[in-house]
PDB file of C-alpha atoms in Angstrom:
ATOM      1  CA  PRO A   1     -28.811 -14.666 -41.551  1.00 79.00           C
ATOM      2  CA  SER A   2     -25.589 -16.074 -43.026  1.00 91.00           C
ATOM      3  CA  ARG A   3     -25.390 -13.218 -45.535  1.00 94.00           C
ATOM      4  CA  LEU A   4     -25.777 -10.689 -42.738  1.00 93.00           C
ATOM      5  CA  ALA A   5     -23.098 -12.443 -40.692  1.00 92.00           C
ATOM      6  CA  ALA A   6     -20.754 -12.419 -43.680  1.00 94.00           C
ATOM      7  CA  LEU A   7     -21.492  -8.737 -44.238  1.00 95.00           C
ATOM      8  CA  VAL A   8     -20.749  -7.903 -40.589  1.00 95.00           C
ATOM      9  CA  LYS A   9     -17.540  -9.944 -40.700  1.00 95.00           C
ATOM     10  CA  THR A  10     -16.390  -8.117 -43.845  1.00 96.00           C
ATOM     11  CA  ARG A  11     -17.310  -4.745 -42.334  1.00 96.00           C
ATOM     12  CA  CYS A  12     -15.251  -5.567 -39.231  1.00 94.00           C
ATOM     13  CA  ARG A  13     -12.274  -6.545 -41.385  1.00 96.00           C
ATOM     14  CA  ILE A  14     -12.492  -3.333 -43.456  1.00 97.00           C
ATOM     15  CA  PHE A  15     -12.954  -0.919 -40.522  1.00 96.00           C
ATOM     16  CA  GLN A  16     -10.662  -2.902 -38.188  1.00 92.00           C
ATOM     17  CA  THR A  17     -13.220  -3.479 -35.455  1.00 89.00           C
ATOM     18  CA  ALA A  18     -13.735  -6.611 -33.363  1.00 89.00           C
ATOM     19  CA  TYR A  19     -16.051  -9.267 -34.795  1.00 92.00           C
ATOM     20  CA  ASN A  20     -18.163 -10.491 -31.892  1.00 92.00           C
ATOM     21  CA  PRO A  21     -21.192 -12.435 -33.183  1.00 91.00           C
ATOM     22  CA  THR A  22     -22.130 -13.837 -29.753  1.00 91.00           C
ATOM     23  CA  SER A  23     -21.965 -10.444 -27.987  1.00 89.00           C
ATOM     24  CA  ALA A  24     -19.540 -11.811 -25.406  1.00 93.00           C
ATOM     25  CA  ARG A  25     -18.129  -9.321 -22.911  1.00 93.00           C
ATOM     26  CA  THR A  26     -14.659  -8.276 -24.038  1.00 91.00           C
ATOM     27  CA  GLY A  27     -13.782  -5.275 -21.862  1.00 91.00           C
ATOM     28  CA  ALA A  28     -13.133  -3.173 -24.971  1.00 86.00           C
ATOM     29  CA  LYS A  29     -14.901  -0.196 -23.405  1.00 88.00           C
ATOM     30  CA  TYR A  30     -12.307  -0.037 -20.635  1.00 91.00           C
ATOM     31  CA  LEU A  31      -9.372  -0.711 -22.944  1.00 89.00           C
ATOM     32  CA  ARG A  32     -10.416   2.155 -25.248  1.00 88.00           C
ATOM     33  CA  ALA A  33     -10.865   4.584 -22.350  1.00 93.00           C
ATOM     34  CA  ARG A  34      -8.285   7.292 -21.779  1.00 93.00           C
ATOM     35  CA  LEU A  35      -5.656   6.518 -19.128  1.00 94.00           C
ATOM     36  CA  ARG A  36      -6.223   8.324 -15.831  1.00 93.00           C
ATOM     37  CA  GLY A  37      -2.676   8.309 -14.459  1.00 92.00           C
ATOM     38  CA  PRO A  38      -1.176  11.224 -16.431  1.00 91.00           C
ATOM     39  CA  SER A  39      -4.139  13.484 -15.614  1.00 91.00           C
ATOM     40  CA  MET A  40      -3.893  12.668 -11.922  1.00 91.00           C
ATOM     41  CA  VAL A  41      -0.164  13.373 -11.872  1.00 89.00           C
ATOM     42  CA  LYS A  42      -0.735  16.769 -13.511  1.00 91.00           C
ATOM     43  CA  TYR A  43      -3.547  17.626 -11.064  1.00 93.00           C
ATOM     44  CA  TYR A  44      -1.486  17.473  -7.872  1.00 89.00           C
ATOM     45  CA  PRO A  45       1.348  19.983  -7.440  1.00 88.00           C
ATOM     46  CA  PRO A  46       4.877  18.659  -6.891  1.00 85.00           C
ATOM     47  CA  VAL A  47       5.766  18.098  -3.235  1.00 84.00           C
ATOM     48  CA  ALA A  48       8.773  19.934  -1.816  1.00 81.00           C
ATOM     49  CA  ASN A  49      11.106  17.420  -0.198  1.00 84.00           C
ATOM     50  CA  ILE A  50      13.196  19.115   2.508  1.00 82.00           C
ATOM     51  CA  ALA A  51      15.758  16.293   2.682  1.00 82.00           C
ATOM     52  CA  GLU A  52      16.368  16.430  -1.071  1.00 84.00           C
ATOM     53  CA  LEU A  53      16.715  20.220  -1.017  1.00 85.00           C
ATOM     54  CA  ALA A  54      19.161  20.016   1.903  1.00 83.00           C
ATOM     55  CA  ARG A  55      21.295  17.470   0.012  1.00 83.00           C
ATOM     56  CA  THR A  56      21.258  19.583  -3.137  1.00 86.00           C
ATOM     57  CA  TYR A  57      22.103  22.865  -1.393  1.00 86.00           C
ATOM     58  CA  LYS A  58      24.471  21.812   1.409  1.00 82.00           C
ATOM     59  CA  ASN A  59      25.728  25.333   2.127  1.00 85.00           C
ATOM     60  CA  ALA A  60      22.223  26.832   2.478  1.00 84.00           C
ATOM     61  CA  GLY A  61      21.889  25.639   6.090  1.00 82.00           C
ATOM     62  CA  LEU A  62      18.553  23.881   5.603  1.00 83.00           C
ATOM     63  CA  ALA A  63      17.547  21.561   8.440  1.00 82.00           C
ATOM     64  CA  ASP A  64      15.071  18.683   8.331  1.00 82.00           C
ATOM     65  CA  PHE A  65      13.543  18.878  11.796  1.00 87.00           C
ATOM     66  CA  ALA A  66      11.499  15.687  11.388  1.00 86.00           C
ATOM     67  CA  GLU A  67      14.642  13.682  10.510  1.00 86.00           C
ATOM     68  CA  ALA A  68      16.579  15.243  13.389  1.00 89.00           C
ATOM     69  CA  GLN A  69      13.767  14.320  15.797  1.00 94.00           C
ATOM     70  CA  ARG A  70      13.676  10.753  14.418  1.00 94.00           C
ATOM     71  CA  LEU A  71      17.429  10.329  14.911  1.00 94.00           C
ATOM     72  CA  LYS A  72      17.157  11.707  18.469  1.00 96.00           C
ATOM     73  CA  ASP A  73      14.336   9.251  19.246  1.00 96.00           C
ATOM     74  CA  VAL A  74      16.356   6.326  17.856  1.00 95.00           C
ATOM     75  CA  GLU A  75      19.348   7.350  19.992  1.00 95.00           C
ATOM     76  CA  ASP A  76      17.136   7.619  23.103  1.00 96.00           C
ATOM     77  CA  LYS A  77      15.695   4.139  22.477  1.00 96.00           C
ATOM     78  CA  LYS A  78      19.187   2.680  22.055  1.00 94.00           C
ATOM     79  CA  ARG A  79      20.293   4.282  25.307  1.00 95.00           C
ATOM     80  CA  ARG A  80      17.332   2.653  27.120  1.00 96.00           C
ATOM     81  CA  GLY A  81      18.006  -0.727  25.479  1.00 93.00           C
ATOM     82  CA  LYS A  82      14.885  -0.618  23.310  1.00 94.00           C
ATOM     83  CA  GLY A  83      16.616  -0.154  19.945  1.00 89.00           C
ATOM     84  CA  ALA A  84      16.614  -2.473  16.970  1.00 89.00           C
ATOM     85  CA  PRO A  85      18.727  -5.627  17.374  1.00 89.00           C
ATOM     86  CA  PRO A  86      21.972  -5.827  15.368  1.00 87.00           C
ATOM     87  CA  LYS A  87      21.744  -7.454  11.946  1.00 88.00           C
ATOM     88  CA  ALA A  88      23.034 -11.012  11.624  1.00 88.00           C
ATOM     89  CA  LYS A  89      26.460 -11.321  10.009  1.00 86.00           C
ATOM     90  CA  ASP A  90      26.011 -14.941   8.851  1.00 82.00           C
ATOM     91  CA  LYS A  91      23.133 -17.231   7.958  1.00 73.00           C
TER      92      LYS A  91
END
């Protein structure tokens, strides 16, 4: 048994593999696996951001209707006294 263990240890050193005589769980299977993130990013198409396009092309006349509606709602809430409180100036 000691000769076999020495042989396995030498083989692991030569082929640069992990020597694990007790068969403990190491998680090597998951560490060797291909990363999923880049494939997932390539799978989904890029999302068109209306606000970014409007900032880039100011003279194109693009309007972000969702942002305009949000600003109108915030203004309505402020008028009714339901808006966010002012931020504190000191601690």
